[in-house]
Amino acid sequence: MVTNTALKTEVNDETLRQQLESAVVRFAGDSGDGMQVTGGQFTLSAALAGNNLATFPDFPAEIRAPVGTTFGVSSFQINFGSRVIKTSGDEFDLLVAMNPAALFVELKGLKAGGVIILDTGSFSERNLRKAGYQNNPLEDGSLSGYRVIGLDISQLTLDAVKDFGLTNKEALRCKNFWTLGYVFWMFANKRKETVEWLRKKFAKRPEIAEANIAALNAGHALGETSETADGFQGFTIPQTEQAEPGLYRTVMGSEAIAWGLATGARLAGLKLTFCSYPITPASSVLHTLSNMAEYNVTTFQAEDEIAAACAAIGASYAGTLGVTSSSGPGIALKGEAIGLAIGIEIPLIILNTQRAGPSTGLPTKTEQSDLYQAVYGRNADSPLVVLAARSPANCFDVAIEAVRLATKYMTPVMILSDGYIGNAAEPWLIPDIDSIKPFPVSFRTDPENFHPFVRDEATLARAWAIPGTPELMHRIGGIEKSYDSGHISYDPENHQKMTDVRAAKINGIAKDIPPQTVEVGPERGPVAVVGWGSTYGPINRAVTNLLDMGKTVSHIHLNNIWPLPTNLGALLSQFDKILVPEMNKGQLLTVLRSEFLAPAVGINKVTGQPFKIRELEQAILAEMEA
Amino acid sequence: MNVVTPPAKLTAKDFATDQEVRWCPGCGDYAILKGVQKTLADIGAVPEKTVFISGIGCAARFPYYMATYGFHTIHGRAPSFATGVKLANPELDVWVVSGDGDALSIGGNHLIHLLRRNVNLQFLLFNNEIYGLTKGQYSPTSRAGTRSPSTPLGSVDNPLSATLLALAAGARFVARAVDSQQKHLPGVLTRAHQHIGTSFVEIFQNCIVYNDGVFADFTAKDKIAGSQIAVEHGKPLVFGADGKMGLHVKPGAFEIDVVEIGVNGITENDILVHDETNKVLATLLAGMQGPAFPVAIGVLYCDPAASYEQGVEAVKERAPSHNNGDLNSLLRSGHTWQVD
């Protein structure tokens, strides 16, 4: 039964709010309904209220799919609360559905007894049909297991903004802020930051800003002054405990990568040249860096993926830090150029924001299925360094480490991120860059005994001599080089030696990376759950929950995919069972089996959606009992 | 008395490396190498500031023979590497060396974008109308009907005109030269070097093994005068042994034709004067083919505009500064909160 609201006789009593440790809210509407903006503003407000949080923007590949269709539904999920939040949450406590299609698509993710806010004004015959409903769910009893708050949001918004002289279309665009105001009331969040954001965003059209603010306030006011039939008074979430003291902000993975690259280049004493070609979901890194000229960043939008990789290599050859970025299909195109960078042993960072594939696959959906491509995906024996980021904030540290390794060892480094990490946000204790140890690059200038492939004995890195340096003129290229002179060499023994030294250099990096640690759980025992990348959150929470239940299980999470940490084999041998959850068909699994002959078992999911904590708990338990 | 000795002027030989040149005996590339080395000496190039970048093919071995910085990259992509080099350090003097397969087939896309961006470098296209290094297959400039290992019955595709492509892509400097014409080639290369922006030079190069004599109809010694027109800015477009043949606007038509001074009432005043800033004229000159027309060599088009690097720098200067490049301030910008 739909609960409509009626005017209250008294103002809300805050003590009547239902207290939650954490809550999962999913905003869902048409692509044009502004759900991502709404979610972003809710995130900001929740963060400023001192909540821990994680977000998951989940939107269609189409920019504006036909209105009212299920494939045009754009959603934003946030999990926030007082305990440490590690994922964007499993089932939602609250679903905001701006139209029947959003309800149709998202209802299955709502907790039994969860709250639905929906815009009854959009539940027309036509919209119901487009969404695939035979009967109106508001009338057929199918929502009886939920707490439904049906509001004619469209009409309420029109009423709220009628004095601002907007067209009907413009007025209806304020719907999302009306709804946000209502949800703010529901969680007792503050509106101030959103009001400021709207005034800044629409500085050139103040009437739009003020209309949205009026809608926001009206939505909030309705919550305050109306009552639901069952007396529901909203939720309250206590402030986060245990957070490390310091200054915080929210950060998205794509921002953290961009800032980390710029910071890494600064620590290396290099300018950054970022060369990319637009591709979903990697482009936001290019957008962020394009605004960073003042931090010694040059960006180049190339004509294609290959040109982007080649320009980045050219930029490194000339003495800046070349970086190229893409998603899986684009990385495939860059393969030959990456091989050249391996052959000429030049620093290069390749960022892969993975998405579901093969081919175009699901461009806006996440997957971690490019591990084989990163580690093995080139012609010939062509090793490079592969690092994986585990969370949005972790992208910052991984980017810096990538720059350190690339410049110290004169090698390409591939960073694996994914669509989830790139778009998701989490709170971040802002680091002090001055406290990070710099790793300045020294270009070769001494002509004594110089040749381009003269190596450092410890690191096996070749000398980096850049054009413009007197007396060091030399020629390099893709043809095999003589170990002893750097000249072209077709000598069979020399090729063996050069292939060996390229591999030895990369393998040797294992000594320069942190040893593998155990995240939670014992260092030896019956079960280790081994993950990498964005599965960190769900694995960690699932393992923690199992530990709380009295089970003995450990979580190991890899940041270094290649070379692997030197102690990993010994560490894994301490466990009877090794489970490897991955959003692919078992790629790290293969690597662990082949490198360590480890009896590992995969837990695999490729739906384009992150793992849920509960499904991991169940899968781990099933394997433990098997 | 202290006398400062000026650095000795470098000669063509100073630009040669100790590496054995591995082109086939008689290859046109030798002549071009000689011409480029002479040009670098003529213009006073500084070896450590000079970079030769190439893709793949016979021509792409060029950097190994130049005592400068050199980068032998991958097939077709030299323009992209060169763009990255210039973005990183606009002060470097970059020469890209490419061939017809490298530049116009596998790397066609990069060439187009290099030219439209107008990156400040010299692009030398050694056109021999054949794939040499892979043993003689027809190339995108091979004439239709070319018999090769991959087209034993003759090729079907129409050839591409390198200079027309360059003009269409927005090149601001388009020139042509012939490998064996050593008096002419260094002059064209010097002009290319002077030009700011991408200087595109097509060099007709004879492949003695797989396509010998393919340009002989206008490059053979006895054919040059009657079948070539060496264009020069501000000078009448005349050719022929006695300079009596010329180009002229055909009355009543939007085209040019070949006329003879003194015949049919044609005087010197009727002959077109070369204006290298005129793109329409350049396009007409680039499109001329024998035997009806002479083949135009020299600087067909030169109309400078700001280079890509200049544009990039200008945009950077316009970019608003938020916190003077301080990354700590950047990370702390926007909404933050303190946890005590």
Short mmCIF file of N, CA and C in Angstrom, two decimals, chain B residues 125-206:
data_model
loop_
_atom_site.label_atom_id
_atom_site.label_comp_id
_atom_site.label_asym_id
_atom_site.label_seq_id
_atom_site.Cartn_x
_atom_site.Cartn_y
_atom_site.Cartn_z
N LEU B 125 59.57 12.58 -46.72
CA LEU B 125 58.95 11.35 -47.22
C LEU B 125 59.75 10.86 -48.41
N PHE B 126 60.44 9.74 -48.21
CA PHE B 126 61.20 9.15 -49.32
C PHE B 126 60.21 8.29 -50.11
N ASN B 127 59.81 8.78 -51.26
CA ASN B 127 58.80 8.06 -52.04
C ASN B 127 59.47 7.27 -53.15
N ASN B 128 59.44 5.94 -53.03
CA ASN B 128 59.97 5.11 -54.14
C ASN B 128 58.88 4.24 -54.74
N GLU B 129 57.65 4.51 -54.35
CA GLU B 129 56.48 3.82 -54.92
C GLU B 129 56.56 2.30 -54.78
N ILE B 130 57.21 1.82 -53.72
CA ILE B 130 57.31 0.37 -53.53
C ILE B 130 57.66 0.08 -52.09
N TYR B 131 57.34 -1.13 -51.60
CA TYR B 131 57.82 -1.60 -50.31
C TYR B 131 59.15 -2.28 -50.54
N GLY B 132 60.24 -1.67 -50.09
CA GLY B 132 61.56 -2.23 -50.32
C GLY B 132 61.94 -3.28 -49.29
N LEU B 133 61.83 -2.92 -48.00
CA LEU B 133 62.36 -3.78 -46.94
C LEU B 133 61.63 -5.12 -46.84
N THR B 134 60.37 -5.14 -47.27
CA THR B 134 59.63 -6.40 -47.24
C THR B 134 59.68 -7.11 -48.59
N LYS B 135 60.56 -6.64 -49.46
CA LYS B 135 60.90 -7.27 -50.73
C LYS B 135 59.88 -7.06 -51.85
N GLY B 136 59.54 -5.80 -52.03
CA GLY B 136 58.98 -5.42 -53.32
C GLY B 136 57.50 -5.40 -53.55
N GLN B 137 56.67 -5.44 -52.49
CA GLN B 137 55.22 -5.33 -52.73
C GLN B 137 54.86 -3.90 -53.17
N TYR B 138 53.73 -3.76 -53.84
CA TYR B 138 53.30 -2.42 -54.27
C TYR B 138 52.91 -1.60 -53.05
N SER B 139 53.01 -0.28 -53.20
CA SER B 139 52.76 0.63 -52.07
C SER B 139 51.58 1.55 -52.40
N PRO B 140 51.16 2.39 -51.44
CA PRO B 140 50.01 3.28 -51.73
C PRO B 140 50.32 4.36 -52.78
N THR B 141 51.60 4.52 -53.16
CA THR B 141 51.88 5.46 -54.25
C THR B 141 52.18 4.74 -55.56
N SER B 142 52.18 3.41 -55.54
CA SER B 142 52.43 2.67 -56.79
C SER B 142 51.32 2.96 -57.78
N ARG B 143 51.70 3.10 -59.05
CA ARG B 143 50.67 3.36 -60.06
C ARG B 143 49.81 2.12 -60.28
N ALA B 144 48.55 2.32 -60.61
CA ALA B 144 47.66 1.20 -60.87
C ALA B 144 48.30 0.31 -61.94
N GLY B 145 48.22 -0.99 -61.74
CA GLY B 145 48.82 -1.92 -62.69
C GLY B 145 50.22 -2.35 -62.32
N THR B 146 50.74 -1.84 -61.21
CA THR B 146 52.10 -2.22 -60.80
C THR B 146 52.16 -3.72 -60.49
N ARG B 147 53.10 -4.38 -61.15
CA ARG B 147 53.28 -5.82 -60.88
C ARG B 147 54.29 -5.97 -59.75
N SER B 148 53.92 -6.75 -58.77
CA SER B 148 54.78 -6.96 -57.60
C SER B 148 54.49 -8.35 -57.06
N PRO B 149 55.28 -8.82 -56.09
CA PRO B 149 55.02 -10.16 -55.55
C PRO B 149 53.60 -10.34 -55.03
N SER B 150 52.99 -9.28 -54.54
CA SER B 150 51.63 -9.42 -54.03
C SER B 150 50.57 -9.04 -55.06
N THR B 151 51.03 -8.51 -56.20
CA THR B 151 50.09 -8.17 -57.28
C THR B 151 50.69 -8.66 -58.61
N PRO B 152 50.81 -9.98 -58.75
CA PRO B 152 51.50 -10.50 -59.94
C PRO B 152 50.80 -10.13 -61.24
N LEU B 153 49.50 -9.84 -61.16
CA LEU B 153 48.78 -9.48 -62.38
C LEU B 153 48.55 -7.97 -62.47
N GLY B 154 49.23 -7.24 -61.63
CA GLY B 154 49.07 -5.77 -61.64
C GLY B 154 48.16 -5.31 -60.52
N SER B 155 48.55 -4.19 -59.87
CA SER B 155 47.75 -3.69 -58.76
C SER B 155 46.49 -3.02 -59.27
N VAL B 156 45.46 -3.02 -58.44
CA VAL B 156 44.16 -2.46 -58.83
C VAL B 156 43.97 -1.06 -58.26
N ASP B 157 44.51 -0.83 -57.05
CA ASP B 157 44.24 0.44 -56.36
C ASP B 157 44.83 1.65 -57.07
N ASN B 158 44.13 2.74 -56.93
CA ASN B 158 44.67 4.01 -57.43
C ASN B 158 45.71 4.55 -56.46
N PRO B 159 46.76 5.18 -56.98
CA PRO B 159 47.79 5.70 -56.08
C PRO B 159 47.34 6.99 -55.39
N LEU B 160 48.01 7.26 -54.31
CA LEU B 160 47.76 8.46 -53.51
C LEU B 160 48.83 9.49 -53.87
N SER B 161 48.42 10.75 -53.95
CA SER B 161 49.41 11.82 -54.15
C SER B 161 49.81 12.35 -52.78
N ALA B 162 51.08 12.22 -52.45
CA ALA B 162 51.55 12.64 -51.13
C ALA B 162 51.36 14.14 -50.92
N THR B 163 51.68 14.92 -51.94
CA THR B 163 51.61 16.37 -51.77
C THR B 163 50.16 16.86 -51.70
N LEU B 164 49.28 16.25 -52.50
CA LEU B 164 47.87 16.67 -52.42
C LEU B 164 47.28 16.30 -51.06
N LEU B 165 47.69 15.13 -50.56
CA LEU B 165 47.23 14.74 -49.23
C LEU B 165 47.71 15.75 -48.19
N ALA B 166 48.97 16.13 -48.29
CA ALA B 166 49.54 17.07 -47.32
C ALA B 166 48.80 18.40 -47.35
N LEU B 167 48.55 18.88 -48.55
CA LEU B 167 47.82 20.16 -48.68
C LEU B 167 46.42 20.04 -48.08
N ALA B 168 45.76 18.92 -48.38
CA ALA B 168 44.40 18.75 -47.87
C ALA B 168 44.39 18.65 -46.35
N ALA B 169 45.46 18.09 -45.79
CA ALA B 169 45.52 17.93 -44.34
C ALA B 169 45.85 19.24 -43.63
N GLY B 170 46.15 20.27 -44.42
CA GLY B 170 46.41 21.56 -43.80
C GLY B 170 47.89 21.88 -43.61
N ALA B 171 48.76 21.16 -44.34
CA ALA B 171 50.20 21.46 -44.25
C ALA B 171 50.44 22.90 -44.68
N ARG B 172 51.37 23.58 -43.99
CA ARG B 172 51.69 24.97 -44.32
C ARG B 172 52.99 25.07 -45.12
N PHE B 173 53.67 23.94 -45.31
CA PHE B 173 54.88 23.93 -46.13
C PHE B 173 54.91 22.60 -46.87
N VAL B 174 54.86 22.67 -48.19
CA VAL B 174 54.86 21.45 -49.01
C VAL B 174 55.87 21.64 -50.13
N ALA B 175 56.83 20.71 -50.19
CA ALA B 175 57.88 20.84 -51.21
C ALA B 175 58.19 19.47 -51.79
N ARG B 176 58.91 19.52 -52.91
CA ARG B 176 59.33 18.26 -53.55
C ARG B 176 60.78 18.38 -53.98
N ALA B 177 61.46 17.26 -54.01
CA ALA B 177 62.83 17.22 -54.50
C ALA B 177 63.09 15.83 -55.06
N VAL B 178 64.23 15.69 -55.69
CA VAL B 178 64.62 14.42 -56.32
C VAL B 178 65.94 13.99 -55.69
N ASP B 179 66.02 12.68 -55.32
CA ASP B 179 67.23 12.17 -54.63
C ASP B 179 68.52 12.57 -55.35
N SER B 180 68.54 12.38 -56.68
CA SER B 180 69.80 12.53 -57.42
C SER B 180 70.15 13.98 -57.73
N GLN B 181 69.21 14.89 -57.53
CA GLN B 181 69.48 16.29 -57.89
C GLN B 181 70.07 17.03 -56.69
N GLN B 182 71.36 16.80 -56.51
CA GLN B 182 72.04 17.25 -55.30
C GLN B 182 72.21 18.76 -55.22
N LYS B 183 72.11 19.43 -56.35
CA LYS B 183 72.20 20.90 -56.29
C LYS B 183 70.90 21.49 -55.79
N HIS B 184 69.82 20.82 -56.07
CA HIS B 184 68.50 21.32 -55.73
C HIS B 184 68.07 20.90 -54.32
N LEU B 185 68.35 19.65 -53.97
CA LEU B 185 67.84 19.07 -52.71
C LEU B 185 68.22 19.86 -51.45
N PRO B 186 69.52 20.20 -51.26
CA PRO B 186 69.86 20.93 -50.02
C PRO B 186 69.13 22.27 -49.89
N GLY B 187 68.88 22.92 -51.01
CA GLY B 187 68.14 24.19 -50.96
C GLY B 187 66.73 24.00 -50.44
N VAL B 188 66.07 22.95 -50.92
CA VAL B 188 64.71 22.66 -50.44
C VAL B 188 64.74 22.30 -48.96
N LEU B 189 65.73 21.50 -48.57
CA LEU B 189 65.82 21.09 -47.16
C LEU B 189 66.11 22.29 -46.26
N THR B 190 66.92 23.21 -46.75
CA THR B 190 67.21 24.42 -45.98
C THR B 190 65.96 25.25 -45.79
N ARG B 191 65.18 25.39 -46.85
CA ARG B 191 63.90 26.11 -46.73
C ARG B 191 62.99 25.41 -45.72
N ALA B 192 62.95 24.08 -45.81
CA ALA B 192 62.10 23.30 -44.89
C ALA B 192 62.52 23.56 -43.44
N HIS B 193 63.82 23.62 -43.24
CA HIS B 193 64.32 23.84 -41.89
C HIS B 193 63.99 25.23 -41.38
N GLN B 194 64.04 26.21 -42.27
CA GLN B 194 63.73 27.59 -41.87
C GLN B 194 62.27 27.76 -41.47
N HIS B 195 61.43 26.99 -42.10
CA HIS B 195 59.98 27.16 -41.89
C HIS B 195 59.58 26.72 -40.49
N ILE B 196 58.76 27.51 -39.82
CA ILE B 196 58.23 27.13 -38.50
C ILE B 196 56.88 26.46 -38.71
N GLY B 197 56.75 25.26 -38.17
CA GLY B 197 55.58 24.42 -38.42
C GLY B 197 56.05 23.15 -39.11
N THR B 198 55.12 22.28 -39.49
CA THR B 198 55.54 21.05 -40.16
C THR B 198 55.92 21.34 -41.59
N SER B 199 57.16 21.01 -41.94
CA SER B 199 57.62 21.18 -43.32
C SER B 199 57.59 19.81 -43.98
N PHE B 200 56.72 19.68 -44.95
CA PHE B 200 56.54 18.38 -45.60
C PHE B 200 57.32 18.37 -46.91
N VAL B 201 58.25 17.43 -47.02
CA VAL B 201 59.07 17.34 -48.24
C VAL B 201 58.96 15.93 -48.81
N GLU B 202 58.42 15.83 -50.00
CA GLU B 202 58.40 14.54 -50.70
C GLU B 202 59.66 14.46 -51.55
N ILE B 203 60.43 13.41 -51.34
CA ILE B 203 61.65 13.23 -52.14
C ILE B 203 61.46 11.99 -53.01
N PHE B 204 61.50 12.20 -54.33
CA PHE B 204 61.40 11.06 -55.24
C PHE B 204 62.70 10.28 -55.13
N GLN B 205 62.58 9.02 -54.75
CA GLN B 205 63.77 8.23 -54.44
C GLN B 205 63.72 6.93 -55.24
N ASN B 206 64.81 6.64 -55.91
CA ASN B 206 64.82 5.47 -56.77
C ASN B 206 65.19 4.21 -55.98
#
